[in-house]
């Protein structure tokens, strides 16, 4: 699991606070909390806020506007992820024998399989600043839409095209997916919640600065 540091930078000048662009966004930044697949706060998450490139934030605002008309708000679990946070994931996979969160996030997989099957990468698109993990919040019920599996449940049930869920759950996934595609985002094949801006501004650059509004505004 060699980690390439040749294209990593600390410069946050192209980034914004997502809440400045999408005031109605709900944020539950899981890697700031301990409720994640490792069970600890992840390195680099200094505040529970979502940061994105300006371009991705603008595109997500158009998604939010469309979803609001349909009665939904966006709920974000992760956005920009520092390269150091990804190293935290990698080192956990290699060295750490702790599997206390396995029943909740990867019940049918080994830690090694999380990397082999692409659920965790040695370098993440999140660190390029234009990738978002999100779901939809139904304003009429006050709950997240039922997507058939929760965020960061690693397994085939979380693949966007998985059909052994209810028709309603699958339809909910498609509401989110189709809205994201319409506004310039691309999905991946193993996580229904994960999207990257197709024309991302930094396709070959990975960022190291912390998730911190204070750092962004320095």
PDB file of N, CA and C in Angstrom, residues 23-111:
ATOM      1  N   UNK A  23     -26.890  27.055   2.175  1.00  0.00           N
ATOM      2  CA  UNK A  23     -27.239  27.318   3.577  1.00  0.00           C
ATOM      3  C   UNK A  23     -28.128  26.247   4.206  1.00  0.00           C
ATOM      4  N   UNK A  24     -28.944  25.568   3.411  1.00  0.00           N
ATOM      5  CA  UNK A  24     -29.849  24.570   3.965  1.00  0.00           C
ATOM      6  C   UNK A  24     -29.255  23.187   4.132  1.00  0.00           C
ATOM      7  N   UNK A  25     -27.969  23.028   3.836  1.00  0.00           N
ATOM      8  CA  UNK A  25     -27.371  21.690   3.900  1.00  0.00           C
ATOM      9  C   UNK A  25     -27.296  21.205   5.347  1.00  0.00           C
ATOM     10  N   UNK A  26     -27.564  19.923   5.536  1.00  0.00           N
ATOM     11  CA  UNK A  26     -27.403  19.271   6.840  1.00  0.00           C
ATOM     12  C   UNK A  26     -26.049  18.581   6.834  1.00  0.00           C
ATOM     13  N   UNK A  27     -25.290  18.769   7.901  1.00  0.00           N
ATOM     14  CA  UNK A  27     -23.948  18.184   7.949  1.00  0.00           C
ATOM     15  C   UNK A  27     -23.807  17.237   9.138  1.00  0.00           C
ATOM     16  N   UNK A  28     -23.450  16.015   8.842  1.00  0.00           N
ATOM     17  CA  UNK A  28     -23.116  15.022   9.871  1.00  0.00           C
ATOM     18  C   UNK A  28     -21.766  14.430   9.473  1.00  0.00           C
ATOM     19  N   UNK A  29     -20.723  15.152   9.764  1.00  0.00           N
ATOM     20  CA  UNK A  29     -19.380  14.793   9.291  1.00  0.00           C
ATOM     21  C   UNK A  29     -18.859  13.630  10.125  1.00  0.00           C
ATOM     22  N   UNK A  30     -19.007  12.448   9.612  1.00  0.00           N
ATOM     23  CA  UNK A  30     -18.773  11.233  10.390  1.00  0.00           C
ATOM     24  C   UNK A  30     -17.315  11.057  10.815  1.00  0.00           C
ATOM     25  N   UNK A  31     -16.377  11.533  10.011  1.00  0.00           N
ATOM     26  CA  UNK A  31     -14.977  11.307  10.368  1.00  0.00           C
ATOM     27  C   UNK A  31     -14.479  12.289  11.417  1.00  0.00           C
ATOM     28  N   UNK A  32     -15.285  13.297  11.735  1.00  0.00           N
ATOM     29  CA  UNK A  32     -15.007  14.139  12.900  1.00  0.00           C
ATOM     30  C   UNK A  32     -15.470  13.432  14.173  1.00  0.00           C
ATOM     31  N   UNK A  33     -16.473  12.597  14.044  1.00  0.00           N
ATOM     32  CA  UNK A  33     -17.018  11.866  15.192  1.00  0.00           C
ATOM     33  C   UNK A  33     -16.283  10.531  15.359  1.00  0.00           C
ATOM     34  N   UNK A  34     -16.735   9.744  16.313  1.00  0.00           N
ATOM     35  CA  UNK A  34     -16.186   8.396  16.485  1.00  0.00           C
ATOM     36  C   UNK A  34     -17.091   7.336  15.869  1.00  0.00           C
ATOM     37  N   UNK A  35     -18.237   7.771  15.304  1.00  0.00           N
ATOM     38  CA  UNK A  35     -19.143   6.808  14.678  1.00  0.00           C
ATOM     39  C   UNK A  35     -18.777   6.669  13.209  1.00  0.00           C
ATOM     40  N   UNK A  36     -17.733   5.885  12.984  1.00  0.00           N
ATOM     41  CA  UNK A  36     -17.247   5.586  11.640  1.00  0.00           C
ATOM     42  C   UNK A  36     -16.581   4.221  11.668  1.00  0.00           C
ATOM     43  N   UNK A  37     -16.109   3.756  10.524  1.00  0.00           N
ATOM     44  CA  UNK A  37     -15.645   2.361  10.446  1.00  0.00           C
ATOM     45  C   UNK A  37     -14.383   2.098  11.263  1.00  0.00           C
ATOM     46  N   UNK A  38     -13.653   3.136  11.667  1.00  0.00           N
ATOM     47  CA  UNK A  38     -12.488   2.952  12.528  1.00  0.00           C
ATOM     48  C   UNK A  38     -12.881   3.046  13.997  1.00  0.00           C
ATOM     49  N   UNK A  39     -13.765   3.985  14.308  1.00  0.00           N
ATOM     50  CA  UNK A  39     -14.223   4.130  15.681  1.00  0.00           C
ATOM     51  C   UNK A  39     -13.541   5.254  16.440  1.00  0.00           C
ATOM     52  N   UNK A  40     -12.715   6.043  15.761  1.00  0.00           N
ATOM     53  CA  UNK A  40     -12.032   7.189  16.337  1.00  0.00           C
ATOM     54  C   UNK A  40     -12.203   8.385  15.408  1.00  0.00           C
ATOM     55  N   UNK A  41     -12.001   9.604  15.956  1.00  0.00           N
ATOM     56  CA  UNK A  41     -11.943  10.758  15.065  1.00  0.00           C
ATOM     57  C   UNK A  41     -10.740  10.597  14.145  1.00  0.00           C
ATOM     58  N   UNK A  42     -10.941  10.947  12.881  1.00  0.00           N
ATOM     59  CA  UNK A  42      -9.906  10.715  11.877  1.00  0.00           C
ATOM     60  C   UNK A  42      -8.962  11.918  11.794  1.00  0.00           C
ATOM     61  N   UNK A  43      -7.693  11.637  11.578  1.00  0.00           N
ATOM     62  CA  UNK A  43      -6.674  12.680  11.495  1.00  0.00           C
ATOM     63  C   UNK A  43      -7.072  13.754  10.490  1.00  0.00           C
ATOM     64  N   UNK A  44      -6.916  15.005  10.876  1.00  0.00           N
ATOM     65  CA  UNK A  44      -7.167  16.120   9.968  1.00  0.00           C
ATOM     66  C   UNK A  44      -8.551  16.721  10.068  1.00  0.00           C
ATOM     67  N   UNK A  45      -9.448  16.062  10.774  1.00  0.00           N
ATOM     68  CA  UNK A  45     -10.814  16.589  10.927  1.00  0.00           C
ATOM     69  C   UNK A  45     -10.877  17.423  12.209  1.00  0.00           C
ATOM     70  N   UNK A  46     -10.635  18.732  12.062  1.00  0.00           N
ATOM     71  CA  UNK A  46     -10.581  19.626  13.216  1.00  0.00           C
ATOM     72  C   UNK A  46     -11.920  20.271  13.532  1.00  0.00           C
ATOM     73  N   UNK A  47     -12.837  20.287  12.548  1.00  0.00           N
ATOM     74  CA  UNK A  47     -14.187  20.815  12.758  1.00  0.00           C
ATOM     75  C   UNK A  47     -15.176  19.932  11.993  1.00  0.00           C
ATOM     76  N   UNK A  48     -16.421  19.850  12.464  1.00  0.00           N
ATOM     77  CA  UNK A  48     -17.432  19.051  11.762  1.00  0.00           C
ATOM     78  C   UNK A  48     -18.097  19.851  10.650  1.00  0.00           C
ATOM     79  N   UNK A  49     -17.301  20.262   9.664  1.00  0.00           N
ATOM     80  CA  UNK A  49     -17.818  21.072   8.570  1.00  0.00           C
ATOM     81  C   UNK A  49     -17.360  20.493   7.238  1.00  0.00           C
ATOM     82  N   UNK A  50     -18.154  20.740   6.208  1.00  0.00           N
ATOM     83  CA  UNK A  50     -17.837  20.243   4.866  1.00  0.00           C
ATOM     84  C   UNK A  50     -17.141  21.339   4.072  1.00  0.00           C
ATOM     85  N   UNK A  51     -15.981  21.007   3.512  1.00  0.00           N
ATOM     86  CA  UNK A  51     -15.255  21.882   2.609  1.00  0.00           C
ATOM     87  C   UNK A  51     -15.267  21.266   1.221  1.00  0.00           C
ATOM     88  N   UNK A  52     -15.358  22.112   0.196  1.00  0.00           N
ATOM     89  CA  UNK A  52     -15.327  21.651  -1.191  1.00  0.00           C
ATOM     90  C   UNK A  52     -14.634  22.702  -2.046  1.00  0.00           C
ATOM     91  N   UNK A  53     -14.212  22.296  -3.244  1.00  0.00           N
ATOM     92  CA  UNK A  53     -13.761  23.293  -4.204  1.00  0.00           C
ATOM     93  C   UNK A  53     -14.945  24.189  -4.571  1.00  0.00           C
ATOM     94  N   UNK A  54     -14.635  25.408  -4.986  1.00  0.00           N
ATOM     95  CA  UNK A  54     -15.695  26.341  -5.357  1.00  0.00           C
ATOM     96  C   UNK A  54     -16.575  25.759  -6.459  1.00  0.00           C
ATOM     97  N   UNK A  55     -15.947  25.088  -7.419  1.00  0.00           N
ATOM     98  CA  UNK A  55     -16.696  24.536  -8.544  1.00  0.00           C
ATOM     99  C   UNK A  55     -17.668  23.459  -8.096  1.00  0.00           C
ATOM    100  N   UNK A  56     -17.222  22.575  -7.214  1.00  0.00           N
ATOM    101  CA  UNK A  56     -18.100  21.506  -6.720  1.00  0.00           C
ATOM    102  C   UNK A  56     -19.217  22.080  -5.857  1.00  0.00           C
ATOM    103  N   UNK A  57     -18.896  23.098  -5.065  1.00  0.00           N
ATOM    104  CA  UNK A  57     -19.919  23.711  -4.212  1.00  0.00           C
ATOM    105  C   UNK A  57     -21.008  24.383  -5.055  1.00  0.00           C
ATOM    106  N   UNK A  58     -20.604  25.050  -6.125  1.00  0.00           N
ATOM    107  CA  UNK A  58     -21.597  25.686  -7.016  1.00  0.00           C
ATOM    108  C   UNK A  58     -22.512  24.632  -7.642  1.00  0.00           C
ATOM    109  N   UNK A  59     -21.910  23.550  -8.098  1.00  0.00           N
ATOM    110  CA  UNK A  59     -22.708  22.485  -8.717  1.00  0.00           C
ATOM    111  C   UNK A  59     -23.653  21.856  -7.702  1.00  0.00           C
ATOM    112  N   UNK A  60     -23.167  21.688  -6.479  1.00  0.00           N
ATOM    113  CA  UNK A  60     -24.014  21.077  -5.456  1.00  0.00           C
ATOM    114  C   UNK A  60     -25.158  22.012  -5.069  1.00  0.00           C
ATOM    115  N   UNK A  61     -24.937  23.303  -5.164  1.00  0.00           N
ATOM    116  CA  UNK A  61     -26.024  24.244  -4.892  1.00  0.00           C
ATOM    117  C   UNK A  61     -27.177  24.037  -5.869  1.00  0.00           C
ATOM    118  N   UNK A  62     -26.870  23.772  -7.141  1.00  0.00           N
ATOM    119  CA  UNK A  62     -27.937  23.527  -8.110  1.00  0.00           C
ATOM    120  C   UNK A  62     -28.671  22.228  -7.796  1.00  0.00           C
ATOM    121  N   UNK A  63     -27.943  21.226  -7.320  1.00  0.00           N
ATOM    122  CA  UNK A  63     -28.601  19.990  -6.881  1.00  0.00           C
ATOM    123  C   UNK A  63     -29.545  20.299  -5.725  1.00  0.00           C
ATOM    124  N   UNK A  64     -29.040  21.052  -4.751  1.00  0.00           N
ATOM    125  CA  UNK A  64     -29.843  21.391  -3.582  1.00  0.00           C
ATOM    126  C   UNK A  64     -31.107  22.151  -3.964  1.00  0.00           C
ATOM    127  N   UNK A  65     -30.974  23.103  -4.873  1.00  0.00           N
ATOM    128  CA  UNK A  65     -32.148  23.874  -5.298  1.00  0.00           C
ATOM    129  C   UNK A  65     -33.219  22.974  -5.909  1.00  0.00           C
ATOM    130  N   UNK A  66     -32.788  22.039  -6.743  1.00  0.00           N
ATOM    131  CA  UNK A  66     -33.733  21.113  -7.365  1.00  0.00           C
ATOM    132  C   UNK A  66     -34.387  20.214  -6.322  1.00  0.00           C
ATOM    133  N   UNK A  67     -33.600  19.704  -5.394  1.00  0.00           N
ATOM    134  CA  UNK A  67     -34.134  18.805  -4.381  1.00  0.00           C
ATOM    135  C   UNK A  67     -35.067  19.528  -3.411  1.00  0.00           C
ATOM    136  N   UNK A  68     -34.767  20.779  -3.103  1.00  0.00           N
ATOM    137  CA  UNK A  68     -35.644  21.544  -2.204  1.00  0.00           C
ATOM    138  C   UNK A  68     -37.045  21.678  -2.787  1.00  0.00           C
ATOM    139  N   UNK A  69     -37.125  21.889  -4.085  1.00  0.00           N
ATOM    140  CA  UNK A  69     -38.423  21.997  -4.751  1.00  0.00           C
ATOM    141  C   UNK A  69     -39.215  20.705  -4.598  1.00  0.00           C
ATOM    142  N   UNK A  70     -38.499  19.573  -4.551  1.00  0.00           N
ATOM    143  CA  UNK A  70     -39.156  18.271  -4.406  1.00  0.00           C
ATOM    144  C   UNK A  70     -39.378  17.881  -2.942  1.00  0.00           C
ATOM    145  N   UNK A  71     -38.969  18.736  -2.025  1.00  0.00           N
ATOM    146  CA  UNK A  71     -39.216  18.471  -0.608  1.00  0.00           C
ATOM    147  C   UNK A  71     -38.065  17.828   0.136  1.00  0.00           C
ATOM    148  N   UNK A  72     -36.855  17.888  -0.449  1.00  0.00           N
ATOM    149  CA  UNK A  72     -35.696  17.256   0.178  1.00  0.00           C
ATOM    150  C   UNK A  72     -34.595  18.268   0.454  1.00  0.00           C
ATOM    151  N   UNK A  73     -33.843  18.010   1.506  1.00  0.00           N
ATOM    152  CA  UNK A  73     -32.598  18.728   1.765  1.00  0.00           C
ATOM    153  C   UNK A  73     -31.432  17.763   1.588  1.00  0.00           C
ATOM    154  N   UNK A  74     -30.273  18.298   1.273  1.00  0.00           N
ATOM    155  CA  UNK A  74     -29.076  17.477   1.182  1.00  0.00           C
ATOM    156  C   UNK A  74     -28.497  17.260   2.581  1.00  0.00           C
ATOM    157  N   UNK A  75     -28.081  16.033   2.843  1.00  0.00           N
ATOM    158  CA  UNK A  75     -27.389  15.720   4.093  1.00  0.00           C
ATOM    159  C   UNK A  75     -26.023  15.146   3.737  1.00  0.00           C
ATOM    160  N   UNK A  76     -24.977  15.796   4.213  1.00  0.00           N
ATOM    161  CA  UNK A  76     -23.609  15.461   3.828  1.00  0.00           C
ATOM    162  C   UNK A  76     -22.896  14.741   4.963  1.00  0.00           C
ATOM    163  N   UNK A  77     -22.233  13.646   4.613  1.00  0.00           N
ATOM    164  CA  UNK A  77     -21.447  12.876   5.579  1.00  0.00           C
ATOM    165  C   UNK A  77     -19.948  13.162   5.459  1.00  0.00           C
ATOM    166  N   UNK A  78     -19.497  13.478   4.260  1.00  0.00           N
ATOM    167  CA  UNK A  78     -18.080  13.790   4.065  1.00  0.00           C
ATOM    168  C   UNK A  78     -17.934  14.549   2.755  1.00  0.00           C
ATOM    169  N   UNK A  79     -16.926  15.404   2.709  1.00  0.00           N
ATOM    170  CA  UNK A  79     -16.635  16.160   1.487  1.00  0.00           C
ATOM    171  C   UNK A  79     -15.129  16.114   1.274  1.00  0.00           C
ATOM    172  N   UNK A  80     -14.454  17.277   1.306  1.00  0.00           N
ATOM    173  CA  UNK A  80     -12.987  17.247   1.237  1.00  0.00           C
ATOM    174  C   UNK A  80     -12.432  16.424   2.393  1.00  0.00           C
ATOM    175  N   UNK A  81     -11.475  15.563   2.080  1.00  0.00           N
ATOM    176  CA  UNK A  81     -10.837  14.690   3.071  1.00  0.00           C
ATOM    177  C   UNK A  81      -9.325  14.868   2.961  1.00  0.00           C
ATOM    178  N   UNK A  82      -8.658  15.340   3.996  1.00  0.00           N
ATOM    179  CA  UNK A  82      -7.211  15.547   3.893  1.00  0.00           C
ATOM    180  C   UNK A  82      -6.460  14.264   3.548  1.00  0.00           C
ATOM    181  N   UNK A  83      -5.353  14.436   2.843  1.00  0.00           N
ATOM    182  CA  UNK A  83      -4.538  13.264   2.500  1.00  0.00           C
ATOM    183  C   UNK A  83      -4.078  12.535   3.757  1.00  0.00           C
ATOM    184  N   UNK A  84      -3.866  13.281   4.835  1.00  0.00           N
ATOM    185  CA  UNK A  84      -3.473  12.644   6.091  1.00  0.00           C
ATOM    186  C   UNK A  84      -4.549  11.747   6.664  1.00  0.00           C
ATOM    187  N   UNK A  85      -5.810  12.081   6.414  1.00  0.00           N
ATOM    188  CA  UNK A  85      -6.907  11.224   6.861  1.00  0.00           C
ATOM    189  C   UNK A  85      -6.892   9.902   6.109  1.00  0.00           C
ATOM    190  N   UNK A  86      -6.570   9.966   4.819  1.00  0.00           N
ATOM    191  CA  UNK A  86      -6.492   8.742   4.020  1.00  0.00           C
ATOM    192  C   UNK A  86      -5.331   7.875   4.513  1.00  0.00           C
ATOM    193  N   UNK A  87      -4.221   8.497   4.869  1.00  0.00           N
ATOM    194  CA  UNK A  87      -3.106   7.731   5.445  1.00  0.00           C
ATOM    195  C   UNK A  87      -3.532   7.061   6.743  1.00  0.00           C
ATOM    196  N   UNK A  88      -4.361   7.753   7.529  1.00  0.00           N
ATOM    197  CA  UNK A  88      -4.905   7.161   8.751  1.00  0.00           C
ATOM    198  C   UNK A  88      -5.668   5.879   8.406  1.00  0.00           C
ATOM    199  N   UNK A  89      -6.495   5.934   7.359  1.00  0.00           N
ATOM    200  CA  UNK A  89      -7.230   4.749   6.912  1.00  0.00           C
ATOM    201  C   UNK A  89      -6.258   3.626   6.533  1.00  0.00           C
ATOM    202  N   UNK A  90      -5.235   3.965   5.751  1.00  0.00           N
ATOM    203  CA  UNK A  90      -4.301   2.970   5.237  1.00  0.00           C
ATOM    204  C   UNK A  90      -3.533   2.317   6.379  1.00  0.00           C
ATOM    205  N   UNK A  91      -3.042   3.129   7.304  1.00  0.00           N
ATOM    206  CA  UNK A  91      -2.288   2.575   8.429  1.00  0.00           C
ATOM    207  C   UNK A  91      -3.183   1.703   9.309  1.00  0.00           C
ATOM    208  N   UNK A  92      -4.435   2.102   9.471  1.00  0.00           N
ATOM    209  CA  UNK A  92      -5.389   1.266  10.208  1.00  0.00           C
ATOM    210  C   UNK A  92      -5.543  -0.079   9.513  1.00  0.00           C
ATOM    211  N   UNK A  93      -5.598  -0.064   8.199  1.00  0.00           N
ATOM    212  CA  UNK A  93      -5.763  -1.299   7.454  1.00  0.00           C
ATOM    213  C   UNK A  93      -4.562  -2.214   7.547  1.00  0.00           C
ATOM    214  N   UNK A  94      -3.357  -1.625   7.628  1.00  0.00           N
ATOM    215  CA  UNK A  94      -2.132  -2.418   7.647  1.00  0.00           C
ATOM    216  C   UNK A  94      -1.771  -2.892   9.050  1.00  0.00           C
ATOM    217  N   UNK A  95      -1.816  -1.943   9.996  1.00  0.00           N
ATOM    218  CA  UNK A  95      -1.179  -2.183  11.293  1.00  0.00           C
ATOM    219  C   UNK A  95      -2.150  -2.433  12.442  1.00  0.00           C
ATOM    220  N   UNK A  96      -3.295  -1.833  12.390  1.00  0.00           N
ATOM    221  CA  UNK A  96      -4.198  -1.840  13.534  1.00  0.00           C
ATOM    222  C   UNK A  96      -5.052  -3.109  13.530  1.00  0.00           C
ATOM    223  N   UNK A  97      -4.999  -3.849  14.620  1.00  0.00           N
ATOM    224  CA  UNK A  97      -5.777  -5.080  14.725  1.00  0.00           C
ATOM    225  C   UNK A  97      -7.195  -4.841  15.239  1.00  0.00           C
ATOM    226  N   UNK A  98      -7.513  -3.601  15.554  1.00  0.00           N
ATOM    227  CA  UNK A  98      -8.811  -3.264  16.116  1.00  0.00           C
ATOM    228  C   UNK A  98      -9.913  -3.417  15.064  1.00  0.00           C
ATOM    229  N   UNK A  99     -10.909  -4.219  15.355  1.00  0.00           N
ATOM    230  CA  UNK A  99     -12.049  -4.399  14.446  1.00  0.00           C
ATOM    231  C   UNK A  99     -13.371  -4.148  15.183  1.00  0.00           C
ATOM    232  N   UNK A 100     -13.351  -3.250  16.163  1.00  0.00           N
ATOM    233  CA  UNK A 100     -14.543  -3.057  17.009  1.00  0.00           C
ATOM    234  C   UNK A 100     -15.748  -2.550  16.234  1.00  0.00           C
ATOM    235  N   UNK A 101     -15.522  -1.869  15.095  1.00  0.00           N
ATOM    236  CA  UNK A 101     -16.651  -1.328  14.334  1.00  0.00           C
ATOM    237  C   UNK A 101     -17.087  -2.253  13.191  1.00  0.00           C
ATOM    238  N   UNK A 102     -16.466  -3.399  13.101  1.00  0.00           N
ATOM    239  CA  UNK A 102     -16.793  -4.338  12.024  1.00  0.00           C
ATOM    240  C   UNK A 102     -18.283  -4.696  11.969  1.00  0.00           C
ATOM    241  N   UNK A 103     -18.965  -4.974  13.083  1.00  0.00           N
ATOM    242  CA  UNK A 103     -20.388  -5.348  12.979  1.00  0.00           C
ATOM    243  C   UNK A 103     -21.267  -4.259  12.369  1.00  0.00           C
ATOM    244  N   UNK A 104     -20.828  -3.018  12.446  1.00  0.00           N
ATOM    245  CA  UNK A 104     -21.657  -1.898  11.991  1.00  0.00           C
ATOM    246  C   UNK A 104     -21.343  -1.453  10.566  1.00  0.00           C
ATOM    247  N   UNK A 105     -20.097  -1.628  10.128  1.00  0.00           N
ATOM    248  CA  UNK A 105     -19.689  -1.030   8.858  1.00  0.00           C
ATOM    249  C   UNK A 105     -19.136  -2.018   7.832  1.00  0.00           C
ATOM    250  N   UNK A 106     -18.602  -3.148   8.261  1.00  0.00           N
ATOM    251  CA  UNK A 106     -18.102  -4.124   7.280  1.00  0.00           C
ATOM    252  C   UNK A 106     -18.292  -5.549   7.815  1.00  0.00           C
ATOM    253  N   UNK A 107     -19.542  -5.913   8.129  1.00  0.00           N
ATOM    254  CA  UNK A 107     -19.799  -7.196   8.793  1.00  0.00           C
ATOM    255  C   UNK A 107     -19.408  -8.415   7.986  1.00  0.00           C
ATOM    256  N   UNK A 108     -19.413  -8.307   6.660  1.00  0.00           N
ATOM    257  CA  UNK A 108     -19.149  -9.482   5.824  1.00  0.00           C
ATOM    258  C   UNK A 108     -17.794  -9.444   5.138  1.00  0.00           C
ATOM    259  N   UNK A 109     -16.957  -8.476   5.498  1.00  0.00           N
ATOM    260  CA  UNK A 109     -15.661  -8.322   4.837  1.00  0.00           C
ATOM    261  C   UNK A 109     -14.543  -8.256   5.862  1.00  0.00           C
ATOM    262  N   UNK A 110     -13.349  -8.664   5.436  1.00  0.00           N
ATOM    263  CA  UNK A 110     -12.157  -8.456   6.252  1.00  0.00           C
ATOM    264  C   UNK A 110     -11.614  -7.053   5.975  1.00  0.00           C
ATOM    265  N   UNK A 111     -10.723  -6.594   6.822  1.00  0.00           N
ATOM    266  CA  UNK A 111     -10.118  -5.283   6.592  1.00  0.00           C
ATOM    267  C   UNK A 111      -9.382  -5.253   5.253  1.00  0.00           C
TER     268      UNK A 111
END
